[in-house]
Amino acid sequence: MIVSKVVVQKYGGSSVSSTEKIKLIASKLIERKKKNPKIVVVVSAMGDTTDDFISMAKDITKSPDKRELDVLMSTGEMISASLLSMSLNSLGCEAVSYNAYQLNIKTSGLHGKSLIDDIDVSKINESLDSGKIVIVTGFQGLNDEGDITTLGRGGSDTSAVALAVKLDGICEIYTDVDGIYFTDPRKYSEAKKIKEIEYEEMLELASLGAQVMHSRSVELAQKYDVELYVGLSCSDIEGTYIRGSKEMKLEDKVITGLATCDDDAAITIVDIKMEDVSKLFEKIAVGGVSVDMISQTAPFNKKVNVSFTIPKDDLRECKEIVGCFVPSENIIIDEGITKFSLVGLGMKNTSGVASKVFKIFSDNNIAVKLITTSEIRITCAINSSSKEVAIREIAKEFNL
């Protein structure tokens, strides 16, 4: 059956890591075009290209200019897009690649962390109408000054969903895993695949460290009700659907998934003046540093202790900001933490989940350093050395 709806596919870096893999994707796209005449493909940079570019930049300077770093990193996606287009054309299938300049992908915000404001899809529609497969560079856009900006790690997912929204299409994310598992199979070999998951659950998992999907892409899909499919590149193995709750047959499981993240550091500030706390977080926000977990002690002599987590990549900038408020001996940094999170819609209507979790932690001598919760999530900062035990014991308790 011929389907006229536009299909937006995204291929991650591991899927396009070699010319052989790119050729394989091209052949699969030609077959898919027989069912779906209108296909748009969003590509990431090949393999570890982005990491290599960052490494090269840091060989030049420890603090690369963020504008120039965005210019450098944007070239990775251009290479992937042009190679895939060449491969399709060589097989007799008309294709064309477009970058951020050519499509006027408008972005705003900081370099390396920008947001998509709009995409001009007129060129894409013209190319689709003429029978071409369209290849688009993910991860990038242009700000009001005309400078190239990037969307942050995993930003190609967001590019794909944004295109699906603008083209009123469906979105398929292809990567090196065959779907979404309740936790990372590399960290827990008995992890089971989830056939379908609700937007809200996936958004929590993605924002908490589950690396299959980019959190902003899930948020965008939820906002515009774009169904997402996550699957293994060039494979017939069924993947995972991310949908609204109305389209799902929700199971009785209290916990849907576990997410762990080792990319954060905890900062504790001892004896900061109460009136300085709001000023501190205001300066951190202006500096573009994202703060996650926060705890504060009761005031004593108009001073408090404050602990919070930030991405390790922002540690240097944050230390400078904190140093404006307290002396260095009052700053404690812990880079050996793991954010451990349980997520599930079933928590809304099930009592006693937190008590079970903390009993497991207590029984296994797992120290909890920070805690945050929502209706469908419990997140704890624990020692990274306790991560594997925590995953195994929680999975047993909740039959995951």
Tab-separated table of C-alpha atoms in Angstrom:
chain	number	residue	atom	x	y	z
A	1	MET	CA	0.000	0.000	0.000
A	2	ILE	CA	1.309	3.432	-0.944
A	3	VAL	CA	1.278	5.865	1.993
A	4	SER	CA	1.348	9.568	1.078
A	5	LYS	CA	2.252	10.863	4.545
A	6	VAL	CA	5.834	12.142	4.792
A	7	VAL	CA	8.185	9.774	6.623
A	8	VAL	CA	11.007	11.448	8.541
A	9	GLN	CA	13.796	9.045	9.446
A	10	LYS	CA	16.795	9.830	11.618
A	11	TYR	CA	20.037	7.855	11.599
A	12	GLY	CA	22.497	8.242	14.458
A	13	GLY	CA	26.264	8.408	14.274
A	14	SER	CA	26.797	4.665	14.725
A	15	SER	CA	24.375	3.972	11.852
A	16	VAL	CA	26.387	6.111	9.418
A	17	SER	CA	29.841	5.382	10.855
A	18	SER	CA	31.229	3.976	7.575
A	19	THR	CA	30.614	4.281	3.845
A	20	GLU	CA	29.466	0.640	3.817
A	21	LYS	CA	26.746	1.415	6.373
A	22	ILE	CA	25.728	4.491	4.399
A	23	LYS	CA	25.386	2.370	1.256
A	24	LEU	CA	23.226	-0.123	3.158
A	25	ILE	CA	20.939	2.664	4.385
A	26	ALA	CA	20.659	3.948	0.817
A	27	SER	CA	19.511	0.549	-0.473
A	28	LYS	CA	16.949	0.268	2.355
A	29	LEU	CA	15.637	3.753	1.588
A	30	ILE	CA	15.071	2.833	-2.053
A	31	GLU	CA	12.976	-0.154	-0.958
A	32	ARG	CA	11.047	1.981	1.542
A	33	LYS	CA	10.302	4.581	-1.132
A	34	LYS	CA	8.124	2.040	-2.909
A	35	LYS	CA	5.710	2.196	0.060
A	36	ASN	CA	6.341	5.786	1.121
A	37	PRO	CA	7.144	8.068	-1.839
A	38	LYS	CA	7.972	11.037	0.393
A	39	ILE	CA	10.982	10.409	2.637
A	40	VAL	CA	13.123	12.895	4.559
A	41	VAL	CA	16.266	11.620	6.259
A	42	VAL	CA	18.065	13.392	9.114
A	43	VAL	CA	21.649	12.278	9.729
A	44	SER	CA	24.133	12.663	12.550
A	45	ALA	CA	27.892	12.942	12.076
A	46	MET	CA	29.718	9.713	11.238
A	47	GLY	CA	30.687	7.558	14.225
A	48	ASP	CA	32.826	9.446	16.734
A	49	THR	CA	33.320	12.483	14.494
A	50	THR	CA	31.815	14.915	17.006
A	51	ASP	CA	34.044	13.611	19.798
A	52	ASP	CA	37.040	13.824	17.479
A	53	PHE	CA	36.230	17.436	16.611
A	54	ILE	CA	35.937	18.370	20.291
A	55	SER	CA	39.259	16.657	20.980
A	56	MET	CA	40.937	18.565	18.152
A	57	ALA	CA	39.533	21.853	19.417
A	58	LYS	CA	40.839	21.143	22.920
A	59	ASP	CA	44.247	20.346	21.460
A	60	ILE	CA	44.222	23.947	20.257
A	61	THR	CA	42.902	25.459	23.485
A	62	LYS	CA	41.427	24.161	26.744
A	63	SER	CA	38.507	26.569	26.336
A	64	PRO	CA	37.487	26.645	22.651
A	65	ASP	CA	35.397	29.606	21.553
A	66	LYS	CA	31.827	28.282	21.570
A	67	ARG	CA	30.823	30.011	18.339
A	68	GLU	CA	33.763	28.511	16.465
A	69	LEU	CA	33.204	25.118	18.092
A	70	ASP	CA	29.663	25.101	16.682
A	71	VAL	CA	31.019	25.918	13.215
A	72	LEU	CA	33.460	23.023	13.473
A	73	MET	CA	30.946	20.478	14.782
A	74	SER	CA	28.285	21.336	12.187
A	75	THR	CA	30.535	20.060	9.395
A	76	GLY	CA	30.183	16.455	10.599
A	77	GLU	CA	26.514	16.256	9.625
A	78	MET	CA	27.223	17.897	6.263
A	79	ILE	CA	29.650	15.091	5.426
A	80	SER	CA	27.115	12.379	6.334
A	81	ALA	CA	24.306	14.075	4.395
A	82	SER	CA	26.330	14.551	1.220
A	83	LEU	CA	27.662	10.976	1.278
A	84	LEU	CA	24.177	9.487	1.707
A	85	SER	CA	22.843	11.668	-1.107
A	86	MET	CA	25.739	10.586	-3.355
A	87	SER	CA	25.035	6.938	-2.532
A	88	LEU	CA	21.345	7.233	-3.416
A	89	ASN	CA	22.067	9.059	-6.665
A	90	SER	CA	24.659	6.453	-7.643
A	91	LEU	CA	21.964	3.771	-7.285
A	92	GLY	CA	19.620	5.651	-9.594
A	93	CYS	CA	17.442	7.212	-6.886
A	94	GLU	CA	17.279	10.998	-7.012
A	95	ALA	CA	18.301	12.609	-3.733
A	96	VAL	CA	19.422	16.015	-2.486
A	97	SER	CA	21.073	17.137	0.752
A	98	TYR	CA	20.353	20.387	2.588
A	99	ASN	CA	22.117	22.048	5.519
A	100	ALA	CA	20.944	24.634	8.043
A	101	TYR	CA	21.790	27.590	5.784
A	102	GLN	CA	19.855	26.202	2.845
A	103	LEU	CA	16.711	25.489	4.884
A	104	ASN	CA	16.951	28.530	7.163
A	105	ILE	CA	16.587	26.437	10.302
A	106	LYS	CA	16.090	29.231	12.825
A	107	THR	CA	17.480	28.750	16.324
A	108	SER	CA	17.837	30.770	19.506
A	109	GLY	CA	19.732	30.375	22.757
A	110	LEU	CA	23.331	29.656	23.622
A	111	HIS	CA	25.914	28.103	21.331
A	112	GLY	CA	26.012	24.358	21.900
A	113	LYS	CA	22.566	24.420	23.547
A	114	SER	CA	20.332	26.183	21.052
A	115	LEU	CA	16.608	25.611	20.436
A	116	ILE	CA	14.799	25.290	17.103
A	117	ASP	CA	12.359	28.149	16.514
A	118	ASP	CA	11.280	27.399	12.939
A	119	ILE	CA	12.214	25.569	9.724
A	120	ASP	CA	11.485	26.702	6.171
A	121	VAL	CA	10.302	23.476	4.527
A	122	SER	CA	9.508	24.963	1.092
A	123	LYS	CA	12.665	23.514	-0.498
A	124	ILE	CA	11.993	20.165	1.106
A	125	ASN	CA	8.437	20.048	-0.244
A	126	GLU	CA	9.595	21.036	-3.722
A	127	SER	CA	12.192	18.285	-3.715
A	128	LEU	CA	9.707	15.702	-2.391
A	129	ASP	CA	7.168	16.687	-5.023
A	130	SER	CA	9.801	16.114	-7.719
A	131	GLY	CA	10.354	12.566	-6.427
A	132	LYS	CA	13.612	13.066	-4.547
A	133	ILE	CA	14.628	11.699	-1.176
A	134	VAL	CA	15.686	14.659	0.969
A	135	ILE	CA	18.666	14.418	3.306
A	136	VAL	CA	18.907	17.044	6.071
A	137	THR	CA	21.784	17.769	8.423
A	138	GLY	CA	20.652	17.290	12.003
A	139	PHE	CA	21.901	18.975	15.159
A	140	GLN	CA	22.266	22.492	13.715
A	141	GLY	CA	20.595	25.780	12.840
A	142	LEU	CA	21.160	29.516	12.435
A	143	ASN	CA	20.595	32.215	15.046
A	144	ASP	CA	19.419	35.793	14.437
A	145	GLU	CA	23.013	36.875	13.730
A	146	GLY	CA	23.318	34.258	11.010
A	147	ASP	CA	25.805	32.210	13.027
A	148	ILE	CA	25.701	28.420	13.014
A	149	THR	CA	24.511	26.979	16.318
A	150	THR	CA	24.214	23.388	17.494
A	151	LEU	CA	21.456	21.824	19.570
A	152	GLY	CA	23.557	19.860	22.032
A	153	ARG	CA	24.202	16.128	22.201
A	154	GLY	CA	21.402	14.103	20.627
A	155	GLY	CA	20.094	17.194	18.876
A	156	SER	CA	19.559	15.327	15.595
A	157	ASP	CA	16.579	13.608	17.266
A	158	THR	CA	15.087	17.039	17.869
A	159	SER	CA	15.798	18.060	14.275
A	160	ALA	CA	13.918	14.982	13.032
A	161	VAL	CA	10.881	15.537	15.245
A	162	ALA	CA	10.754	19.244	14.325
A	163	LEU	CA	10.727	18.311	10.631
A	164	ALA	CA	7.970	15.750	11.235
A	165	VAL	CA	5.929	18.496	12.911
A	166	LYS	CA	6.467	20.982	10.078
A	167	LEU	CA	5.783	18.359	7.374
A	168	ASP	CA	2.849	16.752	9.225
A	169	GLY	CA	4.681	13.448	8.981
A	170	ILE	CA	5.644	10.452	11.072
A	171	CYS	CA	9.034	10.104	12.738
A	172	GLU	CA	11.311	7.071	12.952
A	173	ILE	CA	14.541	7.128	14.959
A	174	TYR	CA	17.116	4.513	13.927
A	175	THR	CA	20.118	3.749	16.077
A	176	ASP	CA	22.405	0.891	17.167
A	177	VAL	CA	19.855	-0.716	19.516
A	178	ASP	CA	16.623	-2.503	18.577
A	179	GLY	CA	14.319	-0.408	20.743
A	180	ILE	CA	13.985	1.002	24.233
A	181	TYR	CA	14.763	-1.226	27.202
A	182	PHE	CA	13.675	-0.703	30.797
A	183	THR	CA	17.338	0.038	31.492
A	184	ASP	CA	20.555	0.066	29.497
A	185	PRO	CA	21.294	-3.586	28.452
A	186	ARG	CA	24.999	-2.796	28.644
A	187	LYS	CA	24.591	-2.116	32.358
A	188	TYR	CA	22.142	-4.959	33.060
A	189	SER	CA	22.256	-7.968	30.738
A	190	GLU	CA	18.755	-9.156	31.693
A	191	ALA	CA	17.070	-5.917	30.638
A	192	LYS	CA	13.855	-6.430	28.647
A	193	LYS	CA	12.653	-4.403	25.685
A	194	ILE	CA	9.574	-2.178	26.047
A	195	LYS	CA	7.097	-2.502	23.144
A	196	GLU	CA	5.464	0.845	23.813
A	197	ILE	CA	5.971	3.677	26.250
A	198	GLU	CA	4.046	6.852	27.003
A	199	TYR	CA	5.505	10.280	26.175
A	200	GLU	CA	5.667	11.375	29.806
A	201	GLU	CA	7.566	8.263	30.887
A	202	MET	CA	9.989	8.477	27.966
A	203	LEU	CA	10.538	12.172	28.620
A	204	GLU	CA	11.529	11.446	32.195
A	205	LEU	CA	13.848	8.596	31.186
A	206	ALA	CA	15.461	10.631	28.405
A	207	SER	CA	16.049	13.645	30.627
A	208	LEU	CA	17.544	11.399	33.303
A	209	GLY	CA	20.208	9.725	31.221
A	210	ALA	CA	18.545	7.120	28.985
A	211	GLN	CA	20.648	7.745	25.882
A	212	VAL	CA	18.391	6.223	23.207
A	213	MET	CA	16.300	9.393	22.863
A	214	HIS	CA	17.018	13.085	23.305
A	215	SER	CA	14.668	14.582	25.930
A	216	ARG	CA	13.832	17.705	23.923
A	217	SER	CA	12.782	15.565	20.956
A	218	VAL	CA	10.330	13.627	23.135
A	219	GLU	CA	8.951	16.859	24.591
A	220	LEU	CA	8.400	18.225	21.083
A	221	ALA	CA	6.729	14.994	19.939
A	222	GLN	CA	4.405	15.084	22.934
A	223	LYS	CA	3.496	18.733	22.363
A	224	TYR	CA	2.474	18.099	18.739
A	225	ASP	CA	1.327	14.483	19.189
A	226	VAL	CA	3.897	12.999	16.795
A	227	GLU	CA	4.184	9.248	17.261
A	228	LEU	CA	7.797	8.112	17.454
A	229	TYR	CA	9.287	4.757	16.504
A	230	VAL	CA	12.717	3.741	17.772
A	231	GLY	CA	14.426	0.795	16.108
A	232	LEU	CA	17.630	-0.814	14.893
A	233	SER	CA	19.076	0.554	11.659
A	234	CYS	CA	18.492	-1.630	8.576
A	235	SER	CA	16.751	-4.382	10.544
A	236	ASP	CA	13.324	-6.028	10.581
A	237	ILE	CA	13.376	-6.514	14.367
A	238	GLU	CA	10.397	-4.692	15.875
A	239	GLY	CA	11.369	-1.680	17.944
A	240	THR	CA	9.499	0.542	20.413
A	241	TYR	CA	6.656	3.026	19.886
A	242	ILE	CA	6.423	6.232	21.910
A	243	ARG	CA	2.806	7.419	22.038
A	244	GLY	CA	0.196	9.290	23.990
A	245	SER	CA	-1.583	7.340	26.725
A	246	LYS	CA	-4.861	7.247	24.744
A	247	GLU	CA	-3.231	5.065	22.080
A	248	MET	CA	-1.593	2.703	24.555
A	249	LYS	CA	-2.618	-0.394	26.418
A	250	LEU	CA	-1.027	0.478	29.729
A	251	GLU	CA	0.254	-2.474	31.726
A	252	ASP	CA	-0.031	-2.860	35.462
A	253	LYS	CA	3.679	-2.357	36.115
A	254	VAL	CA	4.384	0.348	38.651
A	255	ILE	CA	7.860	0.993	37.237
A	256	THR	CA	8.369	1.215	33.481
A	257	GLY	CA	12.063	1.973	33.388
A	258	LEU	CA	15.299	2.797	35.163
A	259	ALA	CA	17.767	5.443	34.067
A	260	THR	CA	21.275	6.052	35.316
A	261	CYS	CA	23.550	8.954	34.498
A	262	ASP	CA	27.237	9.289	35.369
A	263	ASP	CA	27.670	12.646	33.640
A	264	ASP	CA	26.849	14.877	36.617
A	265	ALA	CA	28.820	16.164	39.572
A	266	ALA	CA	27.495	17.229	42.967
A	267	ILE	CA	28.516	20.562	44.458
A	268	THR	CA	28.017	21.257	48.162
A	269	ILE	CA	28.447	24.795	49.485
A	270	VAL	CA	29.010	25.103	53.222
A	271	ASP	CA	27.861	28.184	55.158
A	272	ILE	CA	26.493	30.347	52.373
A	273	LYS	CA	24.454	33.366	53.436
A	274	MET	CA	20.718	32.824	53.021
A	275	GLU	CA	20.311	35.987	50.954
A	276	ASP	CA	23.033	34.792	48.561
A	277	VAL	CA	21.344	31.510	47.616
A	278	SER	CA	18.912	33.044	45.105
A	279	LYS	CA	21.688	35.256	43.705
A	280	LEU	CA	23.896	32.183	43.260
A	281	PHE	CA	21.322	30.221	41.244
A	282	GLU	CA	20.469	33.301	39.215
A	283	LYS	CA	24.129	33.660	38.182
A	284	ILE	CA	24.364	29.949	37.426
A	285	ALA	CA	21.297	30.224	35.174
A	286	VAL	CA	22.696	33.272	33.366
A	287	GLY	CA	25.888	31.283	32.792
A	288	GLY	CA	23.851	28.650	30.949
A	289	VAL	CA	24.537	25.923	33.510
A	290	SER	CA	21.659	23.495	34.073
A	291	VAL	CA	21.029	22.639	37.730
A	292	ASP	CA	19.126	19.469	38.537
A	293	MET	CA	18.901	18.083	42.073
A	294	ILE	CA	18.933	20.632	44.910
A	295	SER	CA	18.840	20.267	48.695
A	296	GLN	CA	19.284	22.823	51.467
A	297	THR	CA	19.760	22.528	55.214
A	298	ALA	CA	17.773	24.507	57.783
A	299	PRO	CA	19.215	27.997	58.462
A	300	PHE	CA	21.721	28.454	61.296
A	301	ASN	CA	23.032	31.938	62.078
A	302	LYS	CA	21.465	33.080	58.799
A	303	LYS	CA	23.609	30.607	56.845
A	304	VAL	CA	22.764	27.304	55.109
A	305	ASN	CA	24.468	24.424	53.325
A	306	VAL	CA	23.317	23.891	49.747
A	307	SER	CA	23.941	20.864	47.510
A	308	PHE	CA	23.054	20.529	43.829
A	309	THR	CA	24.051	18.600	40.715
A	310	ILE	CA	25.252	19.958	37.369
A	311	PRO	CA	26.722	18.412	34.199
A	312	LYS	CA	30.433	17.686	34.621
A	313	ASP	CA	31.078	19.629	31.401
A	314	ASP	CA	29.937	22.800	33.204
A	315	LEU	CA	31.980	22.191	36.360
A	316	ARG	CA	34.743	24.713	35.644
A	317	GLU	CA	32.317	27.558	34.913
A	318	CYS	CA	30.155	26.723	37.908
A	319	LYS	CA	33.135	26.620	40.304
A	320	GLU	CA	34.060	30.145	39.221
A	321	ILE	CA	30.521	31.350	39.909
A	322	VAL	CA	30.299	29.642	43.301
A	323	GLY	CA	33.722	31.052	44.214
A	324	CYS	CA	32.221	34.546	44.117
A	325	PHE	CA	30.038	33.699	47.120
A	326	VAL	CA	32.139	31.516	49.430
A	327	PRO	CA	35.855	30.718	49.868
A	328	SER	CA	37.220	27.620	48.117
A	329	GLU	CA	37.444	25.628	51.371
A	330	ASN	CA	33.630	25.906	51.639
A	331	ILE	CA	33.112	24.195	48.287
A	332	ILE	CA	32.932	20.375	48.134
A	333	ILE	CA	32.819	18.694	44.732
A	334	ASP	CA	31.859	15.043	44.223
A	335	GLU	CA	32.379	13.714	40.689
A	336	GLY	CA	31.815	10.090	41.707
A	337	ILE	CA	28.016	10.148	41.728
A	338	THR	CA	25.385	8.412	39.622
A	339	LYS	CA	21.878	9.764	39.216
A	340	PHE	CA	19.654	6.712	39.675
A	341	SER	CA	16.030	7.146	38.604
A	342	LEU	CA	12.875	5.024	38.612
A	343	VAL	CA	10.086	6.086	36.251
A	344	GLY	CA	6.525	4.835	35.837
A	345	LEU	CA	2.998	6.173	35.424
A	346	GLY	CA	1.902	3.492	37.905
A	347	MET	CA	3.507	5.484	40.725
A	348	LYS	CA	0.612	7.934	40.546
A	349	ASN	CA	-1.787	5.386	41.994
A	350	THR	CA	0.527	3.091	43.969
A	351	SER	CA	1.706	3.803	47.488
A	352	GLY	CA	4.840	2.501	49.157
A	353	VAL	CA	7.180	2.674	46.147
A	354	ALA	CA	9.631	5.031	47.858
A	355	SER	CA	9.730	2.944	51.040
A	356	LYS	CA	10.602	-0.188	49.026
A	357	VAL	CA	13.364	1.658	47.196
A	358	PHE	CA	14.958	3.035	50.345
A	359	LYS	CA	14.744	-0.347	52.093
A	360	ILE	CA	16.631	-1.912	49.172
A	361	PHE	CA	19.253	0.834	49.394
A	362	SER	CA	19.552	0.366	53.160
A	363	ASP	CA	19.811	-3.427	52.918
A	364	ASN	CA	22.623	-3.097	50.368
A	365	ASN	CA	24.524	-0.278	52.121
A	366	ILE	CA	23.820	2.179	49.291
A	367	ALA	CA	24.162	5.754	50.546
A	368	VAL	CA	21.652	8.274	49.160
A	369	LYS	CA	23.190	11.739	48.832
A	370	LEU	CA	20.402	13.728	47.164
A	371	ILE	CA	16.756	13.004	46.318
A	372	THR	CA	14.181	14.526	43.985
A	373	THR	CA	10.731	13.205	43.077
A	374	SER	CA	7.774	13.852	40.821
A	375	GLU	CA	4.431	12.092	40.398
A	376	ILE	CA	6.026	9.444	38.192
A	377	ARG	CA	9.705	9.560	39.186
A	378	ILE	CA	12.114	9.015	42.061
A	379	THR	CA	15.716	10.143	41.508
A	380	CYS	CA	18.570	9.583	43.944
A	381	ALA	CA	22.220	10.532	43.743
A	382	ILE	CA	24.263	7.522	44.855
A	383	ASN	CA	27.923	6.511	44.664
A	384	SER	CA	28.784	5.306	41.168
A	385	SER	CA	30.306	2.176	42.690
A	386	SER	CA	26.811	1.149	43.904
A	387	LYS	CA	25.100	1.501	40.505
A	388	GLU	CA	25.166	-2.140	39.374
A	389	VAL	CA	23.853	-3.460	42.689
A	390	ALA	CA	21.071	-0.848	42.693
A	391	ILE	CA	19.932	-1.774	39.170
A	392	ARG	CA	19.940	-5.501	39.911
A	393	GLU	CA	18.045	-5.278	43.200
A	394	ILE	CA	15.453	-2.764	41.985
A	395	ALA	CA	14.821	-4.879	38.850
A	396	LYS	CA	14.181	-7.921	41.045
A	397	GLU	CA	11.877	-6.091	43.443
A	398	PHE	CA	9.676	-4.558	40.735
A	399	ASN	CA	9.791	-7.509	38.315
A	400	LEU	CA	11.292	-5.489	35.478
